[in-house]
């Protein structure tokens, strides 16, 4: 097979890129290690910045998102047992976010791809990338055929590494050309999904001496809640009842009284990590999304960052094919990384502000509460939080 762009990884980043390239008349194939159902079974964050909403529209897949997504103009910060609202809409001159699950984003993109008759190779095993330092890169994979496992090869002009944190693309970049920055946090998030009405119409981020908690949602009848837990905890150790009990203890009296509990339909523990790869381009191979960077989930920047990488990459590839210009390609890494580092900084800061760090002792909790008190009572402080939460513009300070 010969295509212009071979996209490795069919998560949200790979699928969004596929759709933006398709709209521009650029021929691309997606090679995904898992099945469609497996990819759609992963539960991830669900807060879209305006930039991401606009990209879904640009890709022609915004219809269901606008019908079902919940527009939020603010969120609550809970500390010292009291809730305070950050009025994002007011503080940012009218900007909002949209609560719409990442699974739904991926599903909409997959459906559009299928409807357009575009090729996605699911359940491709042993994917390898080759010759991306030449003008003729290749991607190889194995897939079950009538005669057992068959090896396939795709020739392309460019490889887009959208294969997530554990993917093959970043791992194939020459070690001497790559620099990685990483911070691992000493706790995880235990998440629960349940078919119960959300405790509040907006999100609640809670700083409590017992640890962080987050009340989020997927719809008027489906809730998503998280608790900070030690990394040594196992999901089997947490019964639904124990989860609800602990959540109640981290909430304010009003939310505690309003909380509707029910059986979990998903329960998992995710570790927290800050991670950035520099650069994001190796000859004719580009990294985008989780393949290049991870943020801790506080603030829900992961999907939004993946979406903006993809926007820069599709622009660069369109410029290459339509204008015969390599300027976008040459700029790709630097352009992405500037935005990525700002979101990394915010996610790290917000994580530090809201979680319990036992090694910082009781004074650590006091410092956090004082900072929160300052932030919500200072217009400048609150605006800084709001501005970062709604997301930085695609082009800033250029
Ligand atoms: N070959 C082919 N596909 C692969 C390989 C491989 N060797 N390794 C991984 N993949 C696939 C995975 O199965 C997955 O479907 O690449 C896809 C990567 O998808 P994601 O991990 O969802 O990453 P991305 O598309 O960049 O989305 C970023 O995910 O983790 C969240 O917070 C993050 O919301 C953000 C989003
Ligand atoms: C979620 O709904 O899963 C979610 C929301 C906000 C976050 C993180 C996760 O900051």
Tab-separated table of C-alpha atoms and ligand atoms in Angstrom:
chain	number	residue	atom	x	y	z
A	1	UNK	CA	0.000	0.000	0.000
A	2	UNK	CA	1.171	3.546	-0.728
A	3	UNK	CA	-0.298	6.621	1.040
A	4	UNK	CA	0.784	10.184	1.700
A	5	UNK	CA	0.542	9.921	5.490
A	6	UNK	CA	0.655	6.778	7.644
A	7	UNK	CA	-0.932	7.471	11.026
A	8	UNK	CA	0.190	5.067	13.734
A	9	UNK	CA	-2.455	4.916	16.508
A	10	UNK	CA	-6.215	5.310	16.261
A	11	UNK	CA	-7.022	7.137	19.499
A	12	UNK	CA	-8.467	10.646	19.415
A	13	UNK	CA	-5.231	12.187	18.079
A	14	UNK	CA	-4.861	9.753	15.164
A	15	UNK	CA	-8.530	9.946	14.261
A	16	UNK	CA	-8.712	13.738	14.396
A	17	UNK	CA	-5.621	13.980	12.213
A	18	UNK	CA	-7.136	11.501	9.766
A	19	UNK	CA	-10.281	13.581	9.480
A	20	UNK	CA	-8.496	16.939	9.053
A	21	UNK	CA	-6.244	15.459	6.353
A	22	UNK	CA	-9.219	13.877	4.597
A	23	UNK	CA	-10.957	17.272	4.497
A	24	UNK	CA	-7.833	18.688	2.821
A	25	UNK	CA	-7.704	15.887	0.246
A	26	UNK	CA	-4.630	14.219	1.752
A	27	UNK	CA	-4.607	10.462	1.654
A	28	UNK	CA	-3.922	8.760	5.007
A	29	UNK	CA	-4.294	5.351	6.601
A	30	UNK	CA	-4.614	4.627	10.334
A	31	UNK	CA	-2.821	1.616	11.780
A	32	UNK	CA	-4.156	0.685	15.241
A	33	UNK	CA	-2.937	-2.104	17.497
A	34	UNK	CA	-6.279	-2.728	19.214
A	35	UNK	CA	-9.860	-3.318	18.054
A	36	UNK	CA	-12.357	-0.490	17.681
A	37	UNK	CA	-14.299	-1.694	20.746
A	38	UNK	CA	-11.166	-1.858	22.854
A	39	UNK	CA	-10.259	1.735	21.958
A	40	UNK	CA	-13.802	2.858	22.788
A	41	UNK	CA	-13.732	0.995	26.097
A	42	UNK	CA	-11.123	3.301	27.615
A	43	UNK	CA	-12.604	5.945	29.908
A	44	UNK	CA	-10.684	9.201	29.868
A	45	UNK	CA	-11.302	12.838	30.843
A	46	UNK	CA	-14.077	14.775	29.232
A	47	UNK	CA	-13.599	18.541	29.212
A	48	UNK	CA	-13.134	20.194	25.813
A	49	UNK	CA	-11.609	23.636	25.398
A	50	UNK	CA	-13.065	25.963	22.755
A	51	UNK	CA	-10.053	25.260	20.531
A	52	UNK	CA	-10.904	21.560	20.638
A	53	UNK	CA	-14.611	22.202	20.019
A	54	UNK	CA	-13.666	24.288	16.970
A	55	UNK	CA	-11.450	21.492	15.670
A	56	UNK	CA	-14.259	18.952	15.962
A	57	UNK	CA	-16.394	21.349	13.899
A	58	UNK	CA	-13.606	21.846	11.384
A	59	UNK	CA	-13.307	18.071	11.065
A	60	UNK	CA	-17.062	17.970	10.349
A	61	UNK	CA	-17.920	15.869	13.405
A	62	UNK	CA	-19.310	18.435	15.847
A	63	UNK	CA	-23.010	17.701	15.483
A	64	UNK	CA	-23.579	15.230	18.328
A	65	UNK	CA	-21.095	17.084	20.550
A	66	UNK	CA	-23.164	20.278	20.239
A	67	UNK	CA	-26.410	18.377	20.858
A	68	UNK	CA	-25.265	16.334	23.842
A	69	UNK	CA	-22.258	18.190	25.281
A	70	UNK	CA	-22.804	20.297	28.396
A	71	UNK	CA	-21.532	23.877	28.239
A	72	UNK	CA	-19.949	24.979	31.508
A	73	UNK	CA	-19.137	28.604	32.281
A	74	UNK	CA	-17.498	27.907	35.631
A	75	UNK	CA	-16.423	25.345	38.208
A	76	UNK	CA	-16.195	25.120	41.985
A	77	UNK	CA	-13.082	24.950	44.137
A	78	UNK	CA	-13.730	23.400	47.528
A	79	UNK	CA	-11.335	23.980	50.431
A	80	UNK	CA	-11.656	24.357	54.196
A	81	UNK	CA	-15.091	22.781	53.821
A	82	UNK	CA	-16.493	25.547	51.610
A	83	UNK	CA	-17.124	25.848	47.897
A	84	UNK	CA	-16.210	28.883	45.792
A	85	UNK	CA	-17.096	29.313	42.125
A	86	UNK	CA	-14.581	30.321	39.470
A	87	UNK	CA	-16.734	32.180	36.961
A	88	UNK	CA	-14.664	31.339	33.894
A	89	UNK	CA	-17.102	32.884	31.491
A	90	UNK	CA	-17.025	36.262	33.194
A	91	UNK	CA	-13.286	36.181	33.923
A	92	UNK	CA	-12.282	35.335	30.353
A	93	UNK	CA	-14.673	37.620	28.492
A	94	UNK	CA	-17.184	34.935	27.522
A	95	UNK	CA	-15.252	31.693	27.176
A	96	UNK	CA	-16.666	28.319	28.255
A	97	UNK	CA	-15.682	24.666	28.173
A	98	UNK	CA	-17.760	21.702	27.036
A	99	UNK	CA	-18.192	18.521	29.059
A	100	UNK	CA	-18.243	15.694	26.505
A	101	UNK	CA	-16.490	12.369	27.078
A	102	UNK	CA	-13.327	11.585	25.189
A	103	UNK	CA	-14.856	8.233	24.292
A	104	UNK	CA	-17.648	10.079	22.484
A	105	UNK	CA	-15.132	12.310	20.689
A	106	UNK	CA	-13.334	9.192	19.445
A	107	UNK	CA	-16.597	7.465	18.498
A	108	UNK	CA	-17.763	10.471	16.436
A	109	UNK	CA	-14.425	10.587	14.613
A	110	UNK	CA	-14.456	6.821	13.980
A	111	UNK	CA	-18.022	6.948	12.631
A	112	UNK	CA	-17.179	9.829	10.279
A	113	UNK	CA	-14.103	7.976	9.044
A	114	UNK	CA	-16.125	4.851	8.389
A	115	UNK	CA	-18.894	6.825	6.647
A	116	UNK	CA	-16.289	8.402	4.334
A	117	UNK	CA	-14.970	4.935	3.464
A	118	UNK	CA	-11.468	5.644	4.786
A	119	UNK	CA	-9.123	2.838	5.774
A	120	UNK	CA	-8.302	1.999	9.392
A	121	UNK	CA	-6.349	-1.166	10.034
A	122	UNK	CA	-7.390	-2.430	13.478
A	123	UNK	CA	-5.644	-5.211	15.386
A	124	UNK	CA	-2.349	-4.636	13.608
A	125	UNK	CA	0.405	-6.319	15.615
A	126	UNK	CA	4.168	-5.763	15.702
A	127	UNK	CA	3.913	-2.335	14.099
A	128	UNK	CA	7.361	-0.971	13.188
A	129	UNK	CA	8.466	2.299	11.583
A	130	UNK	CA	11.391	2.553	9.131
A	131	UNK	CA	13.435	5.004	7.050
A	132	UNK	CA	11.832	8.149	8.426
A	133	UNK	CA	15.194	9.854	7.942
A	134	UNK	CA	14.643	9.472	4.166
A	135	UNK	CA	11.951	10.745	1.780
A	136	UNK	CA	10.387	7.252	1.652
A	137	UNK	CA	9.405	6.140	5.159
A	138	UNK	CA	7.661	2.812	5.661
A	139	UNK	CA	5.422	1.258	8.292
A	140	UNK	CA	5.257	-2.509	8.709
A	141	UNK	CA	2.741	-4.531	10.661
A	142	UNK	CA	1.397	-8.032	11.003
A	143	UNK	CA	-2.210	-9.030	10.742
A	144	UNK	CA	-4.062	-12.294	10.698
A	145	UNK	CA	-4.963	-13.320	7.153
A	146	UNK	CA	-6.433	-16.482	5.663
A	147	UNK	CA	-2.963	-18.104	5.832
A	148	UNK	CA	-2.111	-17.045	9.371
A	149	UNK	CA	-0.094	-13.959	10.285
A	150	UNK	CA	0.860	-11.889	7.261
A	151	UNK	CA	3.406	-9.079	7.151
A	152	UNK	CA	2.246	-5.890	5.424
A	153	UNK	CA	4.167	-2.808	4.415
A	154	UNK	CA	2.918	0.726	3.850
A	155	UNK	CA	5.023	3.232	1.943
A	156	UNK	CA	4.385	6.872	2.726
A	157	UNK	CA	5.726	10.438	2.614
A	158	UNK	CA	5.253	10.994	6.360
A	159	UNK	CA	4.602	9.011	9.531
A	160	UNK	CA	2.395	10.547	12.226
A	161	UNK	CA	3.133	8.956	15.601
A	162	UNK	CA	-0.238	9.208	17.371
A	163	UNK	CA	0.318	5.955	19.238
A	164	UNK	CA	0.131	7.158	22.825
A	165	UNK	CA	2.589	6.970	25.677
A	166	UNK	CA	3.494	3.283	25.145
A	167	UNK	CA	3.655	3.532	21.362
A	168	UNK	CA	6.338	2.414	18.954
A	169	UNK	CA	7.082	5.764	17.277
A	170	UNK	CA	8.750	7.619	20.131
A	171	UNK	CA	10.544	4.405	21.068
A	172	UNK	CA	11.959	4.233	17.516
A	173	UNK	CA	13.441	7.743	17.499
A	174	UNK	CA	17.252	7.756	17.788
A	175	UNK	CA	18.156	7.983	21.495
A	176	UNK	CA	20.847	10.570	20.770
A	177	UNK	CA	18.275	12.920	19.207
A	178	UNK	CA	15.658	12.812	21.939
A	179	UNK	CA	15.336	14.361	25.382
A	180	UNK	CA	12.630	13.345	27.837
A	181	UNK	CA	11.447	15.207	30.934
A	182	UNK	CA	9.430	13.349	33.518
A	183	UNK	CA	7.855	13.715	36.946
A	184	UNK	CA	5.906	10.924	38.596
A	185	UNK	CA	3.520	11.862	41.398
A	186	UNK	CA	3.344	9.811	44.592
A	187	UNK	CA	-0.407	9.048	44.263
A	188	UNK	CA	-3.053	8.011	41.757
A	189	UNK	CA	-6.670	8.803	40.898
A	190	UNK	CA	-9.307	6.214	41.671
A	191	UNK	CA	-12.178	6.924	39.261
A	192	UNK	CA	-15.753	5.728	39.267
A	193	UNK	CA	-18.398	6.043	36.565
A	194	UNK	CA	-22.002	5.614	37.667
A	195	UNK	CA	-25.472	6.092	36.262
A	196	UNK	CA	-26.485	8.594	38.898
A	197	UNK	CA	-27.277	12.303	38.496
A	198	UNK	CA	-24.205	14.518	39.087
A	199	UNK	CA	-23.988	16.023	42.557
A	200	UNK	CA	-23.716	19.524	41.080
A	201	UNK	CA	-24.406	21.139	37.713
A	202	UNK	CA	-20.732	22.092	37.325
A	203	UNK	CA	-17.478	20.356	38.311
A	204	UNK	CA	-16.184	20.469	41.898
A	205	UNK	CA	-12.422	20.304	42.525
A	206	UNK	CA	-11.924	19.558	46.222
A	207	UNK	CA	-8.842	20.087	48.369
A	208	UNK	CA	-9.387	18.242	51.636
A	209	UNK	CA	-6.995	17.124	54.381
A	210	UNK	CA	-8.025	13.567	53.403
A	211	UNK	CA	-6.832	14.171	49.835
A	212	UNK	CA	-8.122	15.508	46.540
A	213	UNK	CA	-11.565	14.685	45.128
A	214	UNK	CA	-13.229	15.626	41.845
A	215	UNK	CA	-16.922	15.547	41.016
A	216	UNK	CA	-17.357	15.419	37.248
A	217	UNK	CA	-20.041	14.183	34.913
A	218	UNK	CA	-20.850	12.843	31.466
A	219	UNK	CA	-24.536	13.787	31.240
A	220	UNK	CA	-27.524	14.703	33.420
A	221	UNK	CA	-27.757	11.051	34.439
A	222	UNK	CA	-24.141	9.876	34.427
A	223	UNK	CA	-21.472	10.942	36.913
A	224	UNK	CA	-17.727	10.590	37.060
A	225	UNK	CA	-15.970	10.953	40.420
A	226	UNK	CA	-12.330	10.674	41.432
A	227	UNK	CA	-10.409	10.284	44.681
A	228	UNK	CA	-6.704	10.770	45.288
A	229	UNK	CA	-5.390	7.421	46.580
A	230	UNK	CA	-1.928	6.097	47.500
A	231	UNK	CA	-0.149	4.375	44.605
A	232	UNK	CA	-0.087	1.196	46.660
A	233	UNK	CA	-3.912	0.924	46.672
A	234	UNK	CA	-5.490	-1.708	44.433
A	235	UNK	CA	-8.822	-1.155	42.765
A	236	UNK	CA	-10.100	-4.472	44.203
A	237	UNK	CA	-9.618	-3.020	47.692
A	238	UNK	CA	-12.178	-0.312	46.976
A	239	UNK	CA	-15.792	-1.435	47.177
A	240	UNK	CA	-18.331	1.010	45.733
A	241	UNK	CA	-19.555	1.686	49.265
A	242	UNK	CA	-16.041	2.506	50.482
A	243	UNK	CA	-15.607	4.881	47.524
A	244	UNK	CA	-18.842	6.786	48.223
A	245	UNK	CA	-18.078	6.927	51.918
A	246	UNK	CA	-14.635	8.434	51.328
A	247	UNK	CA	-15.982	10.864	48.723
A	248	UNK	CA	-18.589	12.121	51.185
A	249	UNK	CA	-15.852	12.820	53.727
A	250	UNK	CA	-13.984	14.996	51.211
A	251	UNK	CA	-17.031	17.097	50.225
A	252	UNK	CA	-18.825	20.052	51.827
A	253	UNK	CA	-22.049	19.437	53.804
A	254	UNK	CA	-24.357	20.537	50.950
A	255	UNK	CA	-22.732	18.279	48.366
A	256	UNK	CA	-22.561	15.445	50.883
A	257	UNK	CA	-26.318	15.694	51.416
A	258	UNK	CA	-27.048	15.904	47.680
A	259	UNK	CA	-24.757	13.097	46.543
A	260	UNK	CA	-26.667	10.271	44.858
A	261	UNK	CA	-24.768	6.990	44.927
A	262	UNK	CA	-25.237	3.812	42.926
A	263	UNK	CA	-23.327	0.878	41.504
A	264	UNK	CA	-20.163	1.696	39.574
A	265	UNK	CA	-20.124	0.851	35.871
A	266	UNK	CA	-16.361	1.401	35.680
A	267	UNK	CA	-13.729	1.703	38.368
A	268	UNK	CA	-9.989	2.109	37.842
A	269	UNK	CA	-6.844	3.680	39.273
A	270	UNK	CA	-4.661	5.873	37.061
A	271	UNK	CA	-1.161	7.042	38.013
A	272	UNK	CA	-0.279	10.724	37.576
A	273	UNK	CA	2.637	11.811	35.463
A	274	UNK	CA	4.083	14.908	33.806
A	275	UNK	CA	6.126	13.977	30.739
A	276	UNK	CA	7.440	15.831	27.688
A	277	UNK	CA	9.563	14.672	24.753
A	278	UNK	CA	11.732	17.106	22.833
A	279	UNK	CA	11.730	17.391	19.865
A	280	UNK	CA	8.507	16.068	18.341
A	281	UNK	CA	9.869	15.625	14.844
A	282	UNK	CA	12.473	13.145	13.625
A	283	UNK	CA	12.988	13.633	9.893
A	284	UNK	CA	9.706	12.573	8.342
A	285	UNK	CA	8.170	11.213	11.517
A	286	UNK	CA	6.144	13.429	13.842
A	287	UNK	CA	4.861	12.692	17.339
A	288	UNK	CA	1.479	14.038	18.449
A	289	UNK	CA	-0.655	13.669	21.573
A	290	UNK	CA	0.209	11.244	24.375
A	291	UNK	CA	3.050	9.829	22.248
A	292	UNK	CA	4.916	13.057	22.994
A	293	UNK	CA	3.576	14.266	26.315
A	294	UNK	CA	1.489	13.370	29.355
A	295	UNK	CA	-0.112	15.748	31.830
A	296	UNK	CA	-1.593	14.820	35.200
A	297	UNK	CA	-5.392	14.898	34.716
A	298	UNK	CA	-6.067	17.849	37.045
A	299	UNK	CA	-7.518	20.398	34.607
A	300	UNK	CA	-8.189	17.835	31.845
A	301	UNK	CA	-5.604	19.132	29.388
A	302	UNK	CA	-4.556	15.792	27.805
A	303	UNK	CA	-7.047	15.537	24.982
A	304	UNK	CA	-6.965	19.286	24.338
A	305	UNK	CA	-3.198	19.244	23.900
A	306	UNK	CA	-3.425	16.237	21.598
A	307	UNK	CA	-6.002	18.090	19.504
A	308	UNK	CA	-3.848	21.187	19.112
A	309	UNK	CA	-0.744	19.166	18.165
A	310	UNK	CA	-2.858	17.581	15.470
A	311	UNK	CA	-4.065	20.972	14.268
A	312	UNK	CA	-0.479	22.223	13.910
A	313	UNK	CA	0.507	18.983	12.188
A	314	UNK	CA	-2.362	18.963	9.719
A	315	UNK	CA	-1.668	22.625	8.890
A	316	UNK	CA	1.991	21.793	8.320
A	317	UNK	CA	1.182	18.850	6.043
A	318	UNK	CA	-1.423	20.841	4.111
A	319	UNK	CA	1.170	23.606	3.567
A	320	UNK	CA	3.622	20.979	2.355
A	321	UNK	CA	1.275	19.453	-0.201
A	322	UNK	CA	-0.603	22.565	-1.311
A	323	UNK	CA	2.069	25.277	-1.161
A	324	UNK	CA	5.175	23.094	-1.457
A	325	UNK	CA	6.411	24.776	1.712
A	326	UNK	CA	8.309	23.028	4.494
A	327	UNK	CA	8.007	25.977	6.869
A	328	UNK	CA	5.182	24.409	8.903
A	329	UNK	CA	6.976	21.102	9.154
A	330	UNK	CA	10.186	22.777	10.272
A	331	UNK	CA	8.266	24.779	12.862
A	332	UNK	CA	6.047	21.961	14.102
A	333	UNK	CA	8.014	20.851	17.112
A	334	UNK	CA	8.813	24.294	18.466
A	335	UNK	CA	5.275	25.517	17.957
A	336	UNK	CA	3.699	22.556	19.752
A	337	UNK	CA	6.192	22.535	22.589
A	338	UNK	CA	5.573	26.129	23.508
A	339	UNK	CA	1.870	25.455	24.041
A	340	UNK	CA	2.566	22.062	25.631
A	341	UNK	CA	4.920	23.474	28.248
A	342	UNK	CA	2.348	26.065	29.250
A	343	UNK	CA	-0.305	23.382	29.722
A	344	UNK	CA	2.221	21.129	31.493
A	345	UNK	CA	3.004	23.984	33.848
A	346	UNK	CA	-0.672	24.604	34.596
A	347	UNK	CA	-1.491	20.902	35.135
A	348	UNK	CA	1.509	20.451	37.446
A	349	UNK	CA	0.624	23.599	39.393
A	350	UNK	CA	-3.083	22.699	39.705
A	351	UNK	CA	-2.121	19.189	40.841
A	352	UNK	CA	0.216	20.620	43.470
A	353	UNK	CA	-2.430	23.044	44.689
A	354	UNK	CA	-5.221	20.499	45.116
A	355	UNK	CA	-3.603	17.239	46.305
A	356	UNK	CA	-2.391	16.124	49.688
A	357	UNK	CA	1.391	15.653	49.777
A	358	UNK	CA	2.076	13.872	53.101
A	359	UNK	CA	5.764	14.788	52.877
A	360	UNK	CA	4.794	18.496	53.085
A	361	UNK	CA	3.084	17.986	56.431
A	362	UNK	CA	0.313	20.106	57.915
A	363	UNK	CA	2.045	23.315	56.880
A	364	UNK	CA	1.748	22.168	53.262
A	365	UNK	CA	-2.029	22.006	53.653
A	366	UNK	CA	-2.030	25.512	55.190
A	367	UNK	CA	0.004	26.919	52.283
A	368	UNK	CA	-2.459	25.393	49.816
A	369	UNK	CA	-5.455	26.811	51.655
A	370	UNK	CA	-3.848	30.253	51.781
A	371	UNK	CA	-3.128	30.115	48.060
A	372	UNK	CA	-6.688	29.017	47.292
A	373	UNK	CA	-8.028	31.794	49.515
A	374	UNK	CA	-5.879	34.292	47.631
A	375	UNK	CA	-6.873	32.951	44.215
A	376	UNK	CA	-10.593	33.123	44.728
A	377	UNK	CA	-10.525	36.535	46.379
A	378	UNK	CA	-8.205	38.166	43.875
A	379	UNK	CA	-9.589	39.023	40.442
A	380	UNK	CA	-6.101	38.618	38.988
A	381	UNK	CA	-5.665	35.245	40.708
A	382	UNK	CA	-9.052	33.903	39.648
A	383	UNK	CA	-8.545	35.170	36.102
A	384	UNK	CA	-5.228	33.382	35.832
A	385	UNK	CA	-6.887	30.092	36.813
A	386	UNK	CA	-9.834	30.682	34.478
A	387	UNK	CA	-7.653	31.697	31.515
A	388	UNK	CA	-5.606	28.508	31.781
A	389	UNK	CA	-8.612	26.294	32.413
A	390	UNK	CA	-10.524	27.438	29.314
A	391	UNK	CA	-7.296	26.936	27.373
A	392	UNK	CA	-4.708	29.141	25.787
A	393	UNK	CA	-5.290	30.308	22.221
A	394	UNK	CA	-3.738	28.355	19.354
A	395	UNK	CA	-1.460	31.242	18.475
A	396	UNK	CA	-0.191	33.357	21.307
A	397	UNK	CA	2.471	35.997	21.465
A	398	UNK	CA	3.630	35.455	17.902
B	1	LIG	N1	0.897	0.399	16.940
B	1	LIG	C1	-0.330	0.868	16.641
B	1	LIG	N2	-1.135	1.498	17.516
B	1	LIG	C2	-0.652	1.664	18.745
B	1	LIG	C3	0.628	1.206	19.132
B	1	LIG	C4	1.413	0.538	18.162
B	1	LIG	N3	2.619	0.075	18.467
B	1	LIG	N4	0.821	1.528	20.428
B	1	LIG	C5	-0.286	2.150	20.832
B	1	LIG	N5	-1.196	2.232	19.834
B	1	LIG	C6	-2.526	2.833	19.867
B	1	LIG	C7	-3.269	2.594	21.151
B	1	LIG	O1	-3.936	1.352	21.154
B	1	LIG	C8	-4.248	3.755	21.168
B	1	LIG	O2	-5.477	3.455	20.571
B	1	LIG	O3	-2.406	4.233	19.789
B	1	LIG	C9	-3.561	4.840	20.369
B	1	LIG	C10	-3.132	6.019	21.201
B	1	LIG	O4	-4.281	6.634	21.739
B	1	LIG	P1	-4.294	7.433	23.121
B	1	LIG	O5	-3.469	6.708	24.113
B	1	LIG	O6	-5.720	7.709	23.433
B	1	LIG	O7	-3.500	8.780	22.793
B	1	LIG	P2	-3.912	10.069	21.939
B	1	LIG	O8	-4.701	9.705	20.733
B	1	LIG	O9	-2.671	10.870	21.819
B	1	LIG	O10	-4.953	10.814	22.868
B	1	LIG	C11	-4.579	11.654	23.885
B	1	LIG	O11	-5.566	10.348	25.595
B	1	LIG	O12	-4.543	9.703	27.589
B	1	LIG	C12	-5.426	10.555	26.990
B	1	LIG	O13	-5.245	12.431	28.353
B	1	LIG	C13	-4.950	11.912	27.116
B	1	LIG	O14	-6.961	12.685	26.469
B	1	LIG	C14	-5.652	12.511	26.002
B	1	LIG	C15	-5.650	11.559	24.915
B	2	LIG	C1	-13.411	13.824	33.852
B	2	LIG	O1	-14.603	14.131	33.722
B	2	LIG	O2	-13.036	12.662	33.666
B	2	LIG	C2	-12.447	14.871	34.264
B	2	LIG	C3	-12.872	16.179	34.363
B	2	LIG	C4	-11.990	17.168	34.740
B	2	LIG	C5	-10.693	16.846	35.037
B	2	LIG	C6	-10.249	15.543	34.910
B	2	LIG	C7	-11.128	14.548	34.535
B	2	LIG	O3	-9.843	17.831	35.437
